[in-house]
Amino acid sequence: MKKQKIVTEFEVYDSILELPRGIQTLMEEAKKARLKAYAPYSNFLVGAAILLKNDKIVTGSNQENSSYPSGLCAERTAIYAAGANYPKTIIKALAITAGPRNVINTTPVPPCGACRQAVAEYEQKQSEPIEVYFMAQEGKVCKVSSLLELLPLAFDKDFLK
Ligand code: THU
């Protein structure tokens, strides 16, 4: 038996103002997208903004459904829109902001497992890391320089061979 350890690394910024200018803009777009969420069941609003290598920004928000599992998270709404509309363009970064409709939280909200898996697919597809920034509505922002920091031992297409 051999024990193995996985170390994951992330950065914590005190506020959005500490981020590089382009990423501040990206997070502002995620905040705007959050306000467009359709979340009448959970009242938990999530916004995501994706920065492409051509400097375009693609946004998404969570879209719920009366048949609960049919809804989709903000991150996947955004990344699938990017994949569908810019299939050949490299994705540089993803910014996420999340929190309940009427309460301001400050604890950064990381993407769920299914969204991590979805973003990992695009990272592998483009062979370039995707930076992920996540926060609540206000306060600290966490950053990983690659999605895989959030999803060690990821399942990917190489296992299908
Ligand atoms: N949600 C997201 O949009 N992203 C996540 O990473 C976690 C959860 C949404 C799904 C649902 O509409 C609401 O937040 C409550 O789970």
mmCIF file with all atom_site columns, N, CA and C in Angstrom, residues 27 30 46-49 74-75 94-98 109-111 132-136:
data_model
loop_
_atom_site.group_PDB
_atom_site.id
_atom_site.type_symbol
_atom_site.label_atom_id
_atom_site.label_alt_id
_atom_site.label_comp_id
_atom_site.label_asym_id
_atom_site.label_entity_id
_atom_site.label_seq_id
_atom_site.pdbx_PDB_ins_code
_atom_site.Cartn_x
_atom_site.Cartn_y
_atom_site.Cartn_z
_atom_site.occupancy
_atom_site.B_iso_or_equiv
_atom_site.pdbx_formal_charge
_atom_site.auth_seq_id
_atom_site.auth_comp_id
_atom_site.auth_asym_id
_atom_site.auth_atom_id
_atom_site.pdbx_PDB_model_num
ATOM 1  N N  . MET A 1 27  ? -15.829 40.040 -13.416 1.00 0.00 ? 27  MET A N  1
ATOM 2  C CA . MET A 1 27  ? -16.674 39.785 -12.237 1.00 0.00 ? 27  MET A CA 1
ATOM 3  C C  . MET A 1 27  ? -17.890 40.725 -12.229 1.00 0.00 ? 27  MET A C  1
ATOM 4  N N  . ALA A 1 30  ? -20.358 39.163 -14.330 1.00 0.00 ? 30  ALA A N  1
ATOM 5  C CA . ALA A 1 30  ? -20.983 38.026 -13.633 1.00 0.00 ? 30  ALA A CA 1
ATOM 6  C C  . ALA A 1 30  ? -22.060 38.541 -12.675 1.00 0.00 ? 30  ALA A C  1
ATOM 7  N N  . VAL A 1 46  ? -27.151 32.915 -9.077  1.00 0.00 ? 46  VAL A N  1
ATOM 8  C CA . VAL A 1 46  ? -25.749 32.697 -9.443  1.00 0.00 ? 46  VAL A CA 1
ATOM 9  C C  . VAL A 1 46  ? -25.495 33.336 -10.811 1.00 0.00 ? 46  VAL A C  1
ATOM 10 N N  . GLY A 1 47  ? -24.380 34.045 -10.915 1.00 0.00 ? 47  GLY A N  1
ATOM 11 C CA . GLY A 1 47  ? -23.983 34.624 -12.199 1.00 0.00 ? 47  GLY A CA 1
ATOM 12 C C  . GLY A 1 47  ? -22.593 34.132 -12.570 1.00 0.00 ? 47  GLY A C  1
ATOM 13 N N  . ALA A 1 48  ? -22.394 33.904 -13.859 1.00 0.00 ? 48  ALA A N  1
ATOM 14 C CA . ALA A 1 48  ? -21.081 33.445 -14.331 1.00 0.00 ? 48  ALA A CA 1
ATOM 15 C C  . ALA A 1 48  ? -20.709 34.250 -15.570 1.00 0.00 ? 48  ALA A C  1
ATOM 16 N N  . ALA A 1 49  ? -19.428 34.581 -15.682 1.00 0.00 ? 49  ALA A N  1
ATOM 17 C CA . ALA A 1 49  ? -18.950 35.285 -16.876 1.00 0.00 ? 49  ALA A CA 1
ATOM 18 C C  . ALA A 1 49  ? -17.653 34.632 -17.325 1.00 0.00 ? 49  ALA A C  1
ATOM 19 N N  . ALA A 1 74  ? -25.494 28.263 -13.340 1.00 0.00 ? 74  ALA A N  1
ATOM 20 C CA . ALA A 1 74  ? -24.987 29.406 -14.090 1.00 0.00 ? 74  ALA A CA 1
ATOM 21 C C  . ALA A 1 74  ? -23.702 29.072 -14.857 1.00 0.00 ? 74  ALA A C  1
ATOM 22 N N  . GLU A 1 75  ? -22.807 28.344 -14.207 1.00 0.00 ? 75  GLU A N  1
ATOM 23 C CA . GLU A 1 75  ? -21.503 28.068 -14.816 1.00 0.00 ? 75  GLU A CA 1
ATOM 24 C C  . GLU A 1 75  ? -21.657 27.245 -16.089 1.00 0.00 ? 75  GLU A C  1
ATOM 25 N N  . LEU A 1 94  ? -13.062 32.166 -15.844 1.00 0.00 ? 94  LEU A N  1
ATOM 26 C CA . LEU A 1 94  ? -14.473 32.079 -15.456 1.00 0.00 ? 94  LEU A CA 1
ATOM 27 C C  . LEU A 1 94  ? -14.630 32.790 -14.123 1.00 0.00 ? 94  LEU A C  1
ATOM 28 N N  . ALA A 1 95  ? -15.573 33.723 -14.056 1.00 0.00 ? 95  ALA A N  1
ATOM 29 C CA . ALA A 1 95  ? -15.857 34.429 -12.798 1.00 0.00 ? 95  ALA A CA 1
ATOM 30 C C  . ALA A 1 95  ? -17.263 34.064 -12.340 1.00 0.00 ? 95  ALA A C  1
ATOM 31 N N  . ILE A 1 96  ? -17.387 33.802 -11.046 1.00 0.00 ? 96  ILE A N  1
ATOM 32 C CA . ILE A 1 96  ? -18.670 33.338 -10.485 1.00 0.00 ? 96  ILE A CA 1
ATOM 33 C C  . ILE A 1 96  ? -19.021 34.176 -9.262  1.00 0.00 ? 96  ILE A C  1
ATOM 34 N N  . THR A 1 97  ? -20.281 34.583 -9.170  1.00 0.00 ? 97  THR A N  1
ATOM 35 C CA . THR A 1 97  ? -20.768 35.264 -7.971  1.00 0.00 ? 97  THR A CA 1
ATOM 36 C C  . THR A 1 97  ? -22.120 34.663 -7.616  1.00 0.00 ? 97  THR A C  1
ATOM 37 N N  . ALA A 1 98  ? -22.325 34.386 -6.333  1.00 0.00 ? 98  ALA A N  1
ATOM 38 C CA . ALA A 1 98  ? -23.533 33.654 -5.947  1.00 0.00 ? 98  ALA A CA 1
ATOM 39 C C  . ALA A 1 98  ? -23.998 34.043 -4.560  1.00 0.00 ? 98  ALA A C  1
ATOM 40 N N  . VAL A 1 109 ? -18.425 31.431 -2.891  1.00 0.00 ? 109 VAL A N  1
ATOM 41 C CA . VAL A 1 109 ? -19.199 30.238 -3.251  1.00 0.00 ? 109 VAL A CA 1
ATOM 42 C C  . VAL A 1 109 ? -18.508 29.526 -4.424  1.00 0.00 ? 109 VAL A C  1
ATOM 43 N N  . PRO A 1 110 ? -17.938 28.359 -4.185  1.00 0.00 ? 110 PRO A N  1
ATOM 44 C CA . PRO A 1 110 ? -17.264 27.634 -5.269  1.00 0.00 ? 110 PRO A CA 1
ATOM 45 C C  . PRO A 1 110 ? -18.275 26.923 -6.170  1.00 0.00 ? 110 PRO A C  1
ATOM 46 N N  . PRO A 1 111 ? -17.876 26.580 -7.399  1.00 0.00 ? 111 PRO A N  1
ATOM 47 C CA . PRO A 1 111 ? -18.795 25.884 -8.307  1.00 0.00 ? 111 PRO A CA 1
ATOM 48 C C  . PRO A 1 111 ? -19.079 24.460 -7.827  1.00 0.00 ? 111 PRO A C  1
ATOM 49 N N  . VAL A 1 132 ? -10.297 30.229 -12.534 1.00 0.00 ? 132 VAL A N  1
ATOM 50 C CA . VAL A 1 132 ? -11.646 30.343 -11.964 1.00 0.00 ? 132 VAL A CA 1
ATOM 51 C C  . VAL A 1 132 ? -11.600 31.268 -10.750 1.00 0.00 ? 132 VAL A C  1
ATOM 52 N N  . TYR A 1 133 ? -12.435 32.286 -10.777 1.00 0.00 ? 133 TYR A N  1
ATOM 53 C CA . TYR A 1 133 ? -12.571 33.251 -9.674  1.00 0.00 ? 133 TYR A CA 1
ATOM 54 C C  . TYR A 1 133 ? -13.968 33.090 -9.108  1.00 0.00 ? 133 TYR A C  1
ATOM 55 N N  . PHE A 1 134 ? -14.096 32.977 -7.788  1.00 0.00 ? 134 PHE A N  1
ATOM 56 C CA . PHE A 1 134 ? -15.450 32.860 -7.229  1.00 0.00 ? 134 PHE A CA 1
ATOM 57 C C  . PHE A 1 134 ? -15.599 33.635 -5.933  1.00 0.00 ? 134 PHE A C  1
ATOM 58 N N  . MET A 1 135 ? -16.806 34.168 -5.753  1.00 0.00 ? 135 MET A N  1
ATOM 59 C CA . MET A 1 135 ? -17.105 34.992 -4.583  1.00 0.00 ? 135 MET A CA 1
ATOM 60 C C  . MET A 1 135 ? -18.589 34.872 -4.237  1.00 0.00 ? 135 MET A C  1
ATOM 61 N N  . ALA A 1 136 ? -18.980 35.477 -3.119  1.00 0.00 ? 136 ALA A N  1
ATOM 62 C CA . ALA A 1 136 ? -20.410 35.602 -2.804  1.00 0.00 ? 136 ALA A CA 1
ATOM 63 C C  . ALA A 1 136 ? -20.898 36.838 -3.562  1.00 0.00 ? 136 ALA A C  1
#
